[in-house]
Amino acid sequence: MSREEDPELIRVQRTFFAESARAVCAGVIETALATFGVLIAVKVFHSGPGVKAMLLAAPAIGLIASLGAVSWVSKSRLKASHAAGVISLLSMLGFGVAAIGARHELCFLVGITVGIGVISMALPLQTHYLRVNYPARRRGRLFSVSIVIRAATAMIVSWTFGEYLNEDFNRYPILLWCFGGAAAVSAVCHFAVPSEPLRPAEQKLHGFMESVQLSLGDRVFTRLLVAAMVMGVGVLSANALRVDYLVNPEHGLNFDVKTVSLITGVVPSAMRLISTFFWGWLFDRVNFFRLRIAINVIFLVGIVLYFAWPDTRLIVIGSALFGLARGGGEILFNLFVTKFAKPEYVADYMSVHTFLAGIRLLLAPFLGFFLVKWANIPVMVAFSISLVVASVFIVGSVAGHRRDEMGEGGSASKV
């Protein structure tokens, strides 16, 4: 059989091209959360901390729901990629509601929350088909291409949309239609990915509680989930304030739209763009635990530089470190369960991981705004730093346990 006719190669190629196209859409949608959702809420509706925190916590809706979604998709025998496509269509409807009711705060809030949030339900399904379709020795590098495309798109779109709104901010409903269009194209890309149901036909089906028991039976994985929860609350509490810190006069900066777009969109996206291939290469070759610790430390330094001093240069450097750490963190978030679970259980492990990520993503923005309202920025920074440091020690406590990726016929030791 020739190389061109190799079904495995064709499967990898189809997945790669579909995921690369979908990354463009993901980059567009990403700016809704990273910059423009909160910016519209502040500039148009003068929304309070509760609304801003709700927008930033929107992805938690899908992440929390993913635990039940995986169980339902498994029982329905839907192909994983097709189920992910249906979820993207629901996201499109959410953005459509926001665009149609763009002049009303409630419609805007509900629509964009659904648009941003629901799409994250598909993450365990994506990890499942990437685990099956991408070979282990190249999985990190292949996935890093998608992140690079996504980061480049987010950088270009952040700058373009920022310029567009800077001329006339009343144009913002056009952005909401663009987000909805990106979700629709994303659905098409999902349907193009070759995929199978989550479970073989002969395998016994189980519900989400069995998924929890299965994944939490792995003690190293459980400790990593604890570390991720601690670190996530620390980083996300600070991350929730990134835009508000720059535009809210209470913090003394009050930057214009173009500067905010540059700092919160272009700079971190550029760093992700530059570093992601390197992170993908490291994921395929370097000990996972050391890689996790290194990324946590970069997040830590980024938080300190961004918030500790009202110096634009330090804020830009801190934002760049956020982008650098996020490039590596995104690869680990999406792929690290592939080093722990058998292929047929990747979605189960991932659904527990994303469920807990949703919990912290839901709570952390409210916690960040509360700490600033109750105290001040330095108190919030100290809180975030202490949690990130704690997460480093938790990961370090299990770093000595050697884990081999679960492959065909492979096994991973329980510790």
PDB file of C-alpha atoms in Angstrom, residues 219-232 287-297 332 336 340 387-402:
ATOM      1  CA  ARG A 219      -4.119   8.659  42.771  1.00  0.00           C
ATOM      2  CA  VAL A 220      -1.458  10.554  40.820  1.00  0.00           C
ATOM      3  CA  PHE A 221      -4.135  11.910  38.516  1.00  0.00           C
ATOM      4  CA  THR A 222      -6.200  12.921  41.561  1.00  0.00           C
ATOM      5  CA  ARG A 223      -3.296  14.886  43.046  1.00  0.00           C
ATOM      6  CA  LEU A 224      -2.764  16.629  39.746  1.00  0.00           C
ATOM      7  CA  LEU A 225      -6.446  17.576  39.722  1.00  0.00           C
ATOM      8  CA  VAL A 226      -6.011  19.101  43.181  1.00  0.00           C
ATOM      9  CA  ALA A 227      -2.940  21.011  42.012  1.00  0.00           C
ATOM     10  CA  ALA A 228      -4.805  22.219  38.949  1.00  0.00           C
ATOM     11  CA  MET A 229      -7.713  23.399  41.103  1.00  0.00           C
ATOM     12  CA  VAL A 230      -5.451  25.352  43.447  1.00  0.00           C
ATOM     13  CA  MET A 231      -3.376  26.859  40.655  1.00  0.00           C
ATOM     14  CA  GLY A 232      -6.443  27.590  38.529  1.00  0.00           C
ATOM     15  CA  ASN A 287       8.722  14.917  31.906  1.00  0.00           C
ATOM     16  CA  PHE A 288       5.154  16.132  32.373  1.00  0.00           C
ATOM     17  CA  PHE A 289       5.552  17.118  36.027  1.00  0.00           C
ATOM     18  CA  ARG A 290       8.563  19.351  35.395  1.00  0.00           C
ATOM     19  CA  LEU A 291       6.752  20.972  32.515  1.00  0.00           C
ATOM     20  CA  ARG A 292       3.720  21.673  34.704  1.00  0.00           C
ATOM     21  CA  ILE A 293       5.894  23.291  37.390  1.00  0.00           C
ATOM     22  CA  ALA A 294       7.703  25.478  34.852  1.00  0.00           C
ATOM     23  CA  ILE A 295       4.415  26.784  33.436  1.00  0.00           C
ATOM     24  CA  ASN A 296       3.070  27.516  36.921  1.00  0.00           C
ATOM     25  CA  VAL A 297       6.162  29.563  37.764  1.00  0.00           C
ATOM     26  CA  LEU A 332      -1.230  20.444  28.959  1.00  0.00           C
ATOM     27  CA  PHE A 336      -2.230  15.635  29.576  1.00  0.00           C
ATOM     28  CA  PHE A 340      -2.871   8.640  31.961  1.00  0.00           C
ATOM     29  CA  LEU A 387      -2.175  29.531  45.591  1.00  0.00           C
ATOM     30  CA  VAL A 388       0.177  29.200  42.616  1.00  0.00           C
ATOM     31  CA  VAL A 389       3.091  28.499  44.975  1.00  0.00           C
ATOM     32  CA  ALA A 390       1.010  25.840  46.744  1.00  0.00           C
ATOM     33  CA  SER A 391       0.221  24.182  43.412  1.00  0.00           C
ATOM     34  CA  VAL A 392       3.928  23.971  42.580  1.00  0.00           C
ATOM     35  CA  PHE A 393       4.568  22.062  45.804  1.00  0.00           C
ATOM     36  CA  ILE A 394       1.655  19.681  45.153  1.00  0.00           C
ATOM     37  CA  VAL A 395       2.924  18.834  41.661  1.00  0.00           C
ATOM     38  CA  GLY A 396       6.433  18.468  43.077  1.00  0.00           C
ATOM     39  CA  SER A 397       5.159  15.923  45.601  1.00  0.00           C
ATOM     40  CA  VAL A 398       4.229  13.497  42.795  1.00  0.00           C
ATOM     41  CA  ALA A 399       6.974  14.424  40.333  1.00  0.00           C
ATOM     42  CA  GLY A 400       9.011  11.361  41.241  1.00  0.00           C
ATOM     43  CA  HIS A 401       6.351   8.959  39.993  1.00  0.00           C
ATOM     44  CA  ARG A 402       7.161   7.763  36.494  1.00  0.00           C
TER      45      ARG A 402
END
